[in-house]
Amino acid sequence: MAGTLYVVATPLGNLDDLSPRAAATLRQVAAVVAEDTRHTKPLLAHAGARGELVSFHAHSSAAALRRILHLLGTGKDVALVTDAGTPAVSDPGAELVAAARARDVNVVTVPGPTAVAAALSVSGLAADRYLFLGFLPRKGGERRRLLDFVAQSEWTVVLFEAPPRVAALLEDLAAACGGERRAAVARELTKVFEETRAGTLEELAGYYAAAPPRGEVTVLVAGAGRPPPRRRAPARCSRRA
């Protein structure tokens, strides 16, 4: 009987955000699959997990994937984690999940922190409907197509970007959407230097060109024609004389 693949969400940066269930899962599995094993070792030590630590990232060979599938196929339970947040979302772990499902391996979620929801919740932008596009291509026609798509979207759009490229992304977004489009940049969420800065795309592009950000960054762009959410006025109650 095949083992179970547990997709385990881990803290964005604050180890206290590791859930009891996630910690228990990491302790009980035979192996933990991680994008960056050096980054994951302190987390496993914090959880008291002693299973085998296996590397799997965007540049891993087919042999690495086969090895993990072999563990599952021989009845071993395996946990999949990413460097921060929920695995398989704009993350190489998606390939492992798809391969496991193709082989009828039981895949179970152990939910928890996610940068997308965390950034939306503090952005001040509408979050009733949103689109997540992950990392845009660095250049070329596909990047331009997606920038135009963001410009036309009526919903808030959530993007990931590497710190050195944040200013360039904001400049491209301002050119596509107009510099007055509302946006927010959330970085280092849950960490000591957590910061969420809101403003227009033009303002944010200028700020981060002068002060390049550090740490993990999430960029959010308001939908076309969507004002920020407003507090609803309480309904009036009429009294009868």
PDB file of C-alpha atoms in Angstrom:
ATOM      1  CA  MET A   1       0.000   0.000   0.000  1.00  0.00           C
ATOM      2  CA  ALA A   2       1.338   3.418  -0.970  1.00  0.00           C
ATOM      3  CA  GLY A   3       2.192   6.011   1.615  1.00  0.00           C
ATOM      4  CA  THR A   4       0.586   9.425   1.960  1.00  0.00           C
ATOM      5  CA  LEU A   5       1.991  12.696   0.651  1.00  0.00           C
ATOM      6  CA  TYR A   6       1.299  15.466   3.162  1.00  0.00           C
ATOM      7  CA  VAL A   7       1.414  18.991   1.723  1.00  0.00           C
ATOM      8  CA  VAL A   8       2.420  20.964   4.808  1.00  0.00           C
ATOM      9  CA  ALA A   9       2.194  24.747   5.067  1.00  0.00           C
ATOM     10  CA  THR A  10       5.028  26.245   7.098  1.00  0.00           C
ATOM     11  CA  PRO A  11       5.607  29.713   8.606  1.00  0.00           C
ATOM     12  CA  LEU A  12       6.291  32.690   6.367  1.00  0.00           C
ATOM     13  CA  GLY A  13       9.008  33.693   8.816  1.00  0.00           C
ATOM     14  CA  ASN A  14       7.758  33.444  12.391  1.00  0.00           C
ATOM     15  CA  LEU A  15       8.273  29.918  13.729  1.00  0.00           C
ATOM     16  CA  ASP A  16       5.470  30.448  16.242  1.00  0.00           C
ATOM     17  CA  ASP A  17       3.052  30.247  13.292  1.00  0.00           C
ATOM     18  CA  LEU A  18       3.781  26.529  12.803  1.00  0.00           C
ATOM     19  CA  SER A  19       0.545  24.749  13.703  1.00  0.00           C
ATOM     20  CA  PRO A  20       0.507  21.819  16.154  1.00  0.00           C
ATOM     21  CA  ARG A  21      -0.827  19.565  13.391  1.00  0.00           C
ATOM     22  CA  ALA A  22       1.948  20.614  10.997  1.00  0.00           C
ATOM     23  CA  ALA A  23       4.596  19.956  13.658  1.00  0.00           C
ATOM     24  CA  ALA A  24       3.097  16.545  14.447  1.00  0.00           C
ATOM     25  CA  THR A  25       3.006  15.640  10.753  1.00  0.00           C
ATOM     26  CA  LEU A  26       6.661  16.587  10.264  1.00  0.00           C
ATOM     27  CA  ARG A  27       7.585  14.379  13.226  1.00  0.00           C
ATOM     28  CA  GLN A  28       5.662  11.328  12.039  1.00  0.00           C
ATOM     29  CA  VAL A  29       6.660  11.108   8.352  1.00  0.00           C
ATOM     30  CA  ALA A  30       9.586   9.072   7.082  1.00  0.00           C
ATOM     31  CA  ALA A  31      10.900  11.901   4.902  1.00  0.00           C
ATOM     32  CA  VAL A  32      10.463  15.638   4.411  1.00  0.00           C
ATOM     33  CA  VAL A  33      10.835  17.005   0.876  1.00  0.00           C
ATOM     34  CA  ALA A  34      12.120  20.587   0.872  1.00  0.00           C
ATOM     35  CA  GLU A  35      12.989  23.176  -1.754  1.00  0.00           C
ATOM     36  CA  ASP A  36      16.058  24.343   0.208  1.00  0.00           C
ATOM     37  CA  THR A  37      17.215  21.853   2.829  1.00  0.00           C
ATOM     38  CA  ARG A  38      19.454  24.426   4.529  1.00  0.00           C
ATOM     39  CA  HIS A  39      16.446  26.674   5.061  1.00  0.00           C
ATOM     40  CA  THR A  40      14.264  23.812   6.311  1.00  0.00           C
ATOM     41  CA  LYS A  41      16.681  22.317   8.862  1.00  0.00           C
ATOM     42  CA  PRO A  42      15.953  24.954  11.574  1.00  0.00           C
ATOM     43  CA  LEU A  43      12.215  24.400  11.085  1.00  0.00           C
ATOM     44  CA  LEU A  44      12.565  20.639  11.551  1.00  0.00           C
ATOM     45  CA  ALA A  45      14.704  21.179  14.642  1.00  0.00           C
ATOM     46  CA  HIS A  46      12.018  23.500  16.023  1.00  0.00           C
ATOM     47  CA  ALA A  47       9.358  20.839  15.383  1.00  0.00           C
ATOM     48  CA  GLY A  48      11.498  17.999  16.746  1.00  0.00           C
ATOM     49  CA  ALA A  49      11.332  16.159  13.408  1.00  0.00           C
ATOM     50  CA  ARG A  50      14.012  13.568  12.661  1.00  0.00           C
ATOM     51  CA  GLY A  51      12.947  12.058   9.340  1.00  0.00           C
ATOM     52  CA  GLU A  52      15.106  12.026   6.222  1.00  0.00           C
ATOM     53  CA  LEU A  53      15.441  15.439   4.563  1.00  0.00           C
ATOM     54  CA  VAL A  54      15.198  15.241   0.760  1.00  0.00           C
ATOM     55  CA  SER A  55      15.955  18.084  -1.654  1.00  0.00           C
ATOM     56  CA  PHE A  56      13.530  18.830  -4.495  1.00  0.00           C
ATOM     57  CA  HIS A  57      13.591  22.135  -6.369  1.00  0.00           C
ATOM     58  CA  ALA A  58      13.078  23.644  -9.822  1.00  0.00           C
ATOM     59  CA  HIS A  59      16.398  22.256 -11.097  1.00  0.00           C
ATOM     60  CA  SER A  60      16.140  18.771  -9.585  1.00  0.00           C
ATOM     61  CA  SER A  61      16.680  15.817 -11.893  1.00  0.00           C
ATOM     62  CA  ALA A  62      14.053  13.282 -12.885  1.00  0.00           C
ATOM     63  CA  ALA A  63      15.911  10.826 -10.650  1.00  0.00           C
ATOM     64  CA  ALA A  64      15.128  12.983  -7.601  1.00  0.00           C
ATOM     65  CA  LEU A  65      11.420  12.836  -8.399  1.00  0.00           C
ATOM     66  CA  ARG A  66      11.568   9.067  -8.956  1.00  0.00           C
ATOM     67  CA  ARG A  67      13.272   8.607  -5.585  1.00  0.00           C
ATOM     68  CA  ILE A  68      10.499  10.438  -3.744  1.00  0.00           C
ATOM     69  CA  LEU A  69       7.824   8.514  -5.637  1.00  0.00           C
ATOM     70  CA  HIS A  70       9.644   5.281  -4.735  1.00  0.00           C
ATOM     71  CA  LEU A  71       9.442   6.190  -1.039  1.00  0.00           C
ATOM     72  CA  LEU A  72       5.702   6.748  -1.386  1.00  0.00           C
ATOM     73  CA  GLY A  73       5.292   3.598  -3.454  1.00  0.00           C
ATOM     74  CA  THR A  74       6.938   1.477  -0.757  1.00  0.00           C
ATOM     75  CA  GLY A  75       4.477   2.691   1.876  1.00  0.00           C
ATOM     76  CA  LYS A  76       6.483   5.556   3.372  1.00  0.00           C
ATOM     77  CA  ASP A  77       4.656   8.739   4.370  1.00  0.00           C
ATOM     78  CA  VAL A  78       6.293  11.898   3.012  1.00  0.00           C
ATOM     79  CA  ALA A  79       5.793  15.584   3.838  1.00  0.00           C
ATOM     80  CA  LEU A  80       6.251  18.290   1.204  1.00  0.00           C
ATOM     81  CA  VAL A  81       7.249  21.756   2.429  1.00  0.00           C
ATOM     82  CA  THR A  82       8.453  24.933   0.760  1.00  0.00           C
ATOM     83  CA  ASP A  83      10.791  27.635   2.011  1.00  0.00           C
ATOM     84  CA  ALA A  84       7.862  29.644   3.386  1.00  0.00           C
ATOM     85  CA  GLY A  85       4.093  29.304   3.252  1.00  0.00           C
ATOM     86  CA  THR A  86       2.026  26.776   1.345  1.00  0.00           C
ATOM     87  CA  PRO A  87       3.811  24.328  -1.004  1.00  0.00           C
ATOM     88  CA  ALA A  88       2.902  23.802  -4.667  1.00  0.00           C
ATOM     89  CA  VAL A  89       1.580  27.371  -5.116  1.00  0.00           C
ATOM     90  CA  SER A  90       3.942  29.042  -7.606  1.00  0.00           C
ATOM     91  CA  ASP A  91       6.395  26.455  -6.323  1.00  0.00           C
ATOM     92  CA  PRO A  92       8.260  23.424  -7.768  1.00  0.00           C
ATOM     93  CA  GLY A  93       6.406  21.145  -5.354  1.00  0.00           C
ATOM     94  CA  ALA A  94       3.445  21.255  -7.755  1.00  0.00           C
ATOM     95  CA  GLU A  95       5.295  18.774  -9.994  1.00  0.00           C
ATOM     96  CA  LEU A  96       5.568  16.282  -7.137  1.00  0.00           C
ATOM     97  CA  VAL A  97       1.887  16.629  -6.233  1.00  0.00           C
ATOM     98  CA  ALA A  98       0.845  16.075  -9.859  1.00  0.00           C
ATOM     99  CA  ALA A  99       3.115  13.031 -10.185  1.00  0.00           C
ATOM    100  CA  ALA A 100       1.788  11.558  -6.935  1.00  0.00           C
ATOM    101  CA  ARG A 101      -1.815  12.032  -8.026  1.00  0.00           C
ATOM    102  CA  ALA A 102      -1.064  10.434 -11.397  1.00  0.00           C
ATOM    103  CA  ARG A 103      -0.002   7.338  -9.441  1.00  0.00           C
ATOM    104  CA  ASP A 104      -3.087   7.388  -7.174  1.00  0.00           C
ATOM    105  CA  VAL A 105      -1.031   8.318  -4.115  1.00  0.00           C
ATOM    106  CA  ASN A 106      -3.141   9.777  -1.319  1.00  0.00           C
ATOM    107  CA  VAL A 107      -2.393  13.532  -1.072  1.00  0.00           C
ATOM    108  CA  VAL A 108      -3.459  15.333   2.117  1.00  0.00           C
ATOM    109  CA  THR A 109      -3.292  19.039   2.909  1.00  0.00           C
ATOM    110  CA  VAL A 110      -2.023  20.354   6.228  1.00  0.00           C
ATOM    111  CA  PRO A 111      -3.053  23.990   5.738  1.00  0.00           C
ATOM    112  CA  GLY A 112      -1.552  27.075   7.282  1.00  0.00           C
ATOM    113  CA  PRO A 113       0.260  30.288   6.328  1.00  0.00           C
ATOM    114  CA  THR A 114       0.086  31.602   2.783  1.00  0.00           C
ATOM    115  CA  ALA A 115       1.643  34.838   1.565  1.00  0.00           C
ATOM    116  CA  VAL A 116      -1.236  35.482  -0.839  1.00  0.00           C
ATOM    117  CA  ALA A 117      -3.974  35.609   1.802  1.00  0.00           C
ATOM    118  CA  ALA A 118      -1.739  37.319   4.360  1.00  0.00           C
ATOM    119  CA  ALA A 119      -0.808  40.110   1.940  1.00  0.00           C
ATOM    120  CA  LEU A 120      -4.392  40.580   0.769  1.00  0.00           C
ATOM    121  CA  SER A 121      -5.616  40.896   4.346  1.00  0.00           C
ATOM    122  CA  VAL A 122      -3.345  43.868   5.119  1.00  0.00           C
ATOM    123  CA  SER A 123      -3.297  45.550   1.688  1.00  0.00           C
ATOM    124  CA  GLY A 124      -6.457  47.614   1.989  1.00  0.00           C
ATOM    125  CA  LEU A 125      -7.445  46.498  -1.523  1.00  0.00           C
ATOM    126  CA  ALA A 126     -10.623  44.647  -2.436  1.00  0.00           C
ATOM    127  CA  ALA A 127     -10.228  40.944  -1.656  1.00  0.00           C
ATOM    128  CA  ASP A 128     -13.683  39.550  -2.398  1.00  0.00           C
ATOM    129  CA  ARG A 129     -12.365  38.452  -5.797  1.00  0.00           C
ATOM    130  CA  TYR A 130      -8.730  38.323  -6.832  1.00  0.00           C
ATOM    131  CA  LEU A 131      -6.330  36.772  -9.322  1.00  0.00           C
ATOM    132  CA  PHE A 132      -2.984  35.230  -8.428  1.00  0.00           C
ATOM    133  CA  LEU A 133      -0.389  35.273 -11.208  1.00  0.00           C
ATOM    134  CA  GLY A 134       2.734  34.310  -9.261  1.00  0.00           C
ATOM    135  CA  PHE A 135       6.003  35.438 -10.876  1.00  0.00           C
ATOM    136  CA  LEU A 136       5.674  37.158 -14.249  1.00  0.00           C
ATOM    137  CA  PRO A 137       8.178  36.244 -16.985  1.00  0.00           C
ATOM    138  CA  ARG A 138      11.193  38.539 -16.778  1.00  0.00           C
ATOM    139  CA  LYS A 139      10.838  39.820 -20.348  1.00  0.00           C
ATOM    140  CA  GLY A 140       9.329  39.156 -23.750  1.00  0.00           C
ATOM    141  CA  GLY A 141       5.875  38.982 -25.259  1.00  0.00           C
ATOM    142  CA  GLU A 142       4.377  36.841 -22.499  1.00  0.00           C
ATOM    143  CA  ARG A 143       5.349  39.446 -19.888  1.00  0.00           C
ATOM    144  CA  ARG A 144       3.733  42.213 -21.958  1.00  0.00           C
ATOM    145  CA  ARG A 145       0.604  40.115 -22.442  1.00  0.00           C
ATOM    146  CA  LEU A 146       0.261  39.502 -18.714  1.00  0.00           C
ATOM    147  CA  LEU A 147       0.902  43.171 -17.887  1.00  0.00           C
ATOM    148  CA  ASP A 148      -1.955  44.079 -20.244  1.00  0.00           C
ATOM    149  CA  PHE A 149      -4.069  41.405 -18.560  1.00  0.00           C
ATOM    150  CA  VAL A 150      -3.391  42.983 -15.148  1.00  0.00           C
ATOM    151  CA  ALA A 151      -4.315  46.406 -16.536  1.00  0.00           C
ATOM    152  CA  GLN A 152      -7.688  45.138 -17.760  1.00  0.00           C
ATOM    153  CA  SER A 153      -8.556  42.983 -14.745  1.00  0.00           C
ATOM    154  CA  GLU A 154     -11.514  44.159 -12.667  1.00  0.00           C
ATOM    155  CA  TRP A 155     -10.187  42.170  -9.723  1.00  0.00           C
ATOM    156  CA  THR A 156      -7.199  42.698  -7.461  1.00  0.00           C
ATOM    157  CA  VAL A 157      -4.127  40.945  -8.880  1.00  0.00           C
ATOM    158  CA  VAL A 158      -1.503  39.338  -6.623  1.00  0.00           C
ATOM    159  CA  LEU A 159       2.067  38.845  -7.845  1.00  0.00           C
ATOM    160  CA  PHE A 160       5.331  37.543  -6.437  1.00  0.00           C
ATOM    161  CA  GLU A 161       8.646  39.162  -7.310  1.00  0.00           C
ATOM    162  CA  ALA A 162      12.295  38.885  -6.294  1.00  0.00           C
ATOM    163  CA  PRO A 163      13.493  41.945  -4.314  1.00  0.00           C
ATOM    164  CA  PRO A 164      15.994  43.254  -6.927  1.00  0.00           C
ATOM    165  CA  ARG A 165      13.251  43.331  -9.590  1.00  0.00           C
ATOM    166  CA  VAL A 166      10.415  44.918  -7.590  1.00  0.00           C
ATOM    167  CA  ALA A 167      11.026  48.491  -8.788  1.00  0.00           C
ATOM    168  CA  ALA A 168      11.184  47.374 -12.432  1.00  0.00           C
ATOM    169  CA  LEU A 169       7.946  45.402 -12.025  1.00  0.00           C
ATOM    170  CA  LEU A 170       6.190  48.411 -10.497  1.00  0.00           C
ATOM    171  CA  GLU A 171       7.444  50.647 -13.314  1.00  0.00           C
ATOM    172  CA  ASP A 172       6.127  48.192 -15.917  1.00  0.00           C
ATOM    173  CA  LEU A 173       2.801  47.936 -14.079  1.00  0.00           C
ATOM    174  CA  ALA A 174       2.525  51.728 -13.942  1.00  0.00           C
ATOM    175  CA  ALA A 175       3.151  51.924 -17.698  1.00  0.00           C
ATOM    176  CA  ALA A 176       0.500  49.269 -18.385  1.00  0.00           C
ATOM    177  CA  CYS A 177      -2.142  50.239 -15.819  1.00  0.00           C
ATOM    178  CA  GLY A 178      -1.504  53.949 -15.401  1.00  0.00           C
ATOM    179  CA  GLY A 179       0.557  55.475 -12.623  1.00  0.00           C
ATOM    180  CA  GLU A 180      -2.519  56.359 -10.539  1.00  0.00           C
ATOM    181  CA  ARG A 181      -3.686  52.742 -10.122  1.00  0.00           C
ATOM    182  CA  ARG A 182      -3.767  51.811  -6.435  1.00  0.00           C
ATOM    183  CA  ALA A 183      -1.392  49.096  -5.277  1.00  0.00           C
ATOM    184  CA  ALA A 184       0.413  47.692  -2.252  1.00  0.00           C
ATOM    185  CA  VAL A 185       3.738  45.991  -1.602  1.00  0.00           C
ATOM    186  CA  ALA A 186       4.003  43.573   1.333  1.00  0.00           C
ATOM    187  CA  ARG A 187       7.410  42.288   2.394  1.00  0.00           C
ATOM    188  CA  GLU A 188       8.902  40.221   5.205  1.00  0.00           C
ATOM    189  CA  LEU A 189       5.409  39.245   6.386  1.00  0.00           C
ATOM    190  CA  THR A 190       5.362  37.955  10.003  1.00  0.00           C
ATOM    191  CA  LYS A 191       9.052  38.850  10.447  1.00  0.00           C
ATOM    192  CA  VAL A 192      10.738  41.548  12.525  1.00  0.00           C
ATOM    193  CA  PHE A 193      10.906  44.015   9.627  1.00  0.00           C
ATOM    194  CA  GLU A 194       7.427  43.347   8.238  1.00  0.00           C
ATOM    195  CA  GLU A 195       6.216  46.221   6.082  1.00  0.00           C
ATOM    196  CA  THR A 196       3.191  46.813   3.886  1.00  0.00           C
ATOM    197  CA  ARG A 197       3.292  50.016   1.867  1.00  0.00           C
ATOM    198  CA  ALA A 198       0.228  51.212  -0.073  1.00  0.00           C
ATOM    199  CA  GLY A 199      -0.061  53.963  -2.670  1.00  0.00           C
ATOM    200  CA  THR A 200      -0.227  54.460  -6.401  1.00  0.00           C
ATOM    201  CA  LEU A 201       1.931  52.419  -8.742  1.00  0.00           C
ATOM    202  CA  GLU A 202       3.891  55.546  -9.599  1.00  0.00           C
ATOM    203  CA  GLU A 203       4.541  56.343  -5.931  1.00  0.00           C
ATOM    204  CA  LEU A 204       5.570  52.790  -5.103  1.00  0.00           C
ATOM    205  CA  ALA A 205       7.826  52.485  -8.158  1.00  0.00           C
ATOM    206  CA  GLY A 206       9.661  55.646  -7.128  1.00  0.00           C
ATOM    207  CA  TYR A 207       9.971  54.556  -3.514  1.00  0.00           C
ATOM    208  CA  TYR A 208      11.425  51.115  -4.247  1.00  0.00           C
ATOM    209  CA  ALA A 209      13.725  52.447  -6.972  1.00  0.00           C
ATOM    210  CA  ALA A 210      15.318  54.606  -4.274  1.00  0.00           C
ATOM    211  CA  ALA A 211      15.086  51.998  -1.497  1.00  0.00           C
ATOM    212  CA  PRO A 212      15.222  48.446  -2.928  1.00  0.00           C
ATOM    213  CA  PRO A 213      13.356  46.014  -0.653  1.00  0.00           C
ATOM    214  CA  ARG A 214      14.777  42.971   1.076  1.00  0.00           C
ATOM    215  CA  GLY A 215      13.152  39.653   1.839  1.00  0.00           C
ATOM    216  CA  GLU A 216      10.122  37.980   0.304  1.00  0.00           C
ATOM    217  CA  VAL A 217       7.875  40.420  -1.573  1.00  0.00           C
ATOM    218  CA  THR A 218       4.218  40.275  -2.627  1.00  0.00           C
ATOM    219  CA  VAL A 219       2.853  42.940  -4.987  1.00  0.00           C
ATOM    220  CA  LEU A 220      -0.879  43.650  -5.174  1.00  0.00           C
ATOM    221  CA  VAL A 221      -2.593  45.773  -7.826  1.00  0.00           C
ATOM    222  CA  ALA A 222      -6.148  47.085  -7.524  1.00  0.00           C
ATOM    223  CA  GLY A 223      -8.622  46.069 -10.188  1.00  0.00           C
ATOM    224  CA  ALA A 224      -9.547  48.516 -12.928  1.00  0.00           C
ATOM    225  CA  GLY A 225     -12.248  50.824 -11.640  1.00  0.00           C
ATOM    226  CA  ARG A 226     -12.309  49.153  -8.221  1.00  0.00           C
ATOM    227  CA  PRO A 227     -12.235  51.627  -5.308  1.00  0.00           C
ATOM    228  CA  PRO A 228     -10.852  50.454  -1.959  1.00  0.00           C
ATOM    229  CA  PRO A 229     -13.419  48.661   0.226  1.00  0.00           C
ATOM    230  CA  ARG A 230     -15.560  50.991   2.284  1.00  0.00           C
ATOM    231  CA  ARG A 231     -17.283  50.440   5.568  1.00  0.00           C
ATOM    232  CA  ARG A 232     -20.987  49.961   5.141  1.00  0.00           C
ATOM    233  CA  ALA A 233     -23.248  52.423   6.903  1.00  0.00           C
ATOM    234  CA  PRO A 234     -25.563  50.768   9.436  1.00  0.00           C
ATOM    235  CA  ALA A 235     -29.121  50.272   8.257  1.00  0.00           C
ATOM    236  CA  ARG A 236     -31.637  52.704   9.646  1.00  0.00           C
ATOM    237  CA  CYS A 237     -34.465  51.398  11.758  1.00  0.00           C
ATOM    238  CA  SER A 238     -37.761  53.255  11.615  1.00  0.00           C
ATOM    239  CA  ARG A 239     -39.851  53.653  14.727  1.00  0.00           C
ATOM    240  CA  ARG A 240     -43.570  53.668  14.804  1.00  0.00           C
ATOM    241  CA  ALA A 241     -45.207  56.432  16.794  1.00  0.00           C
TER     242      ALA A 241
END
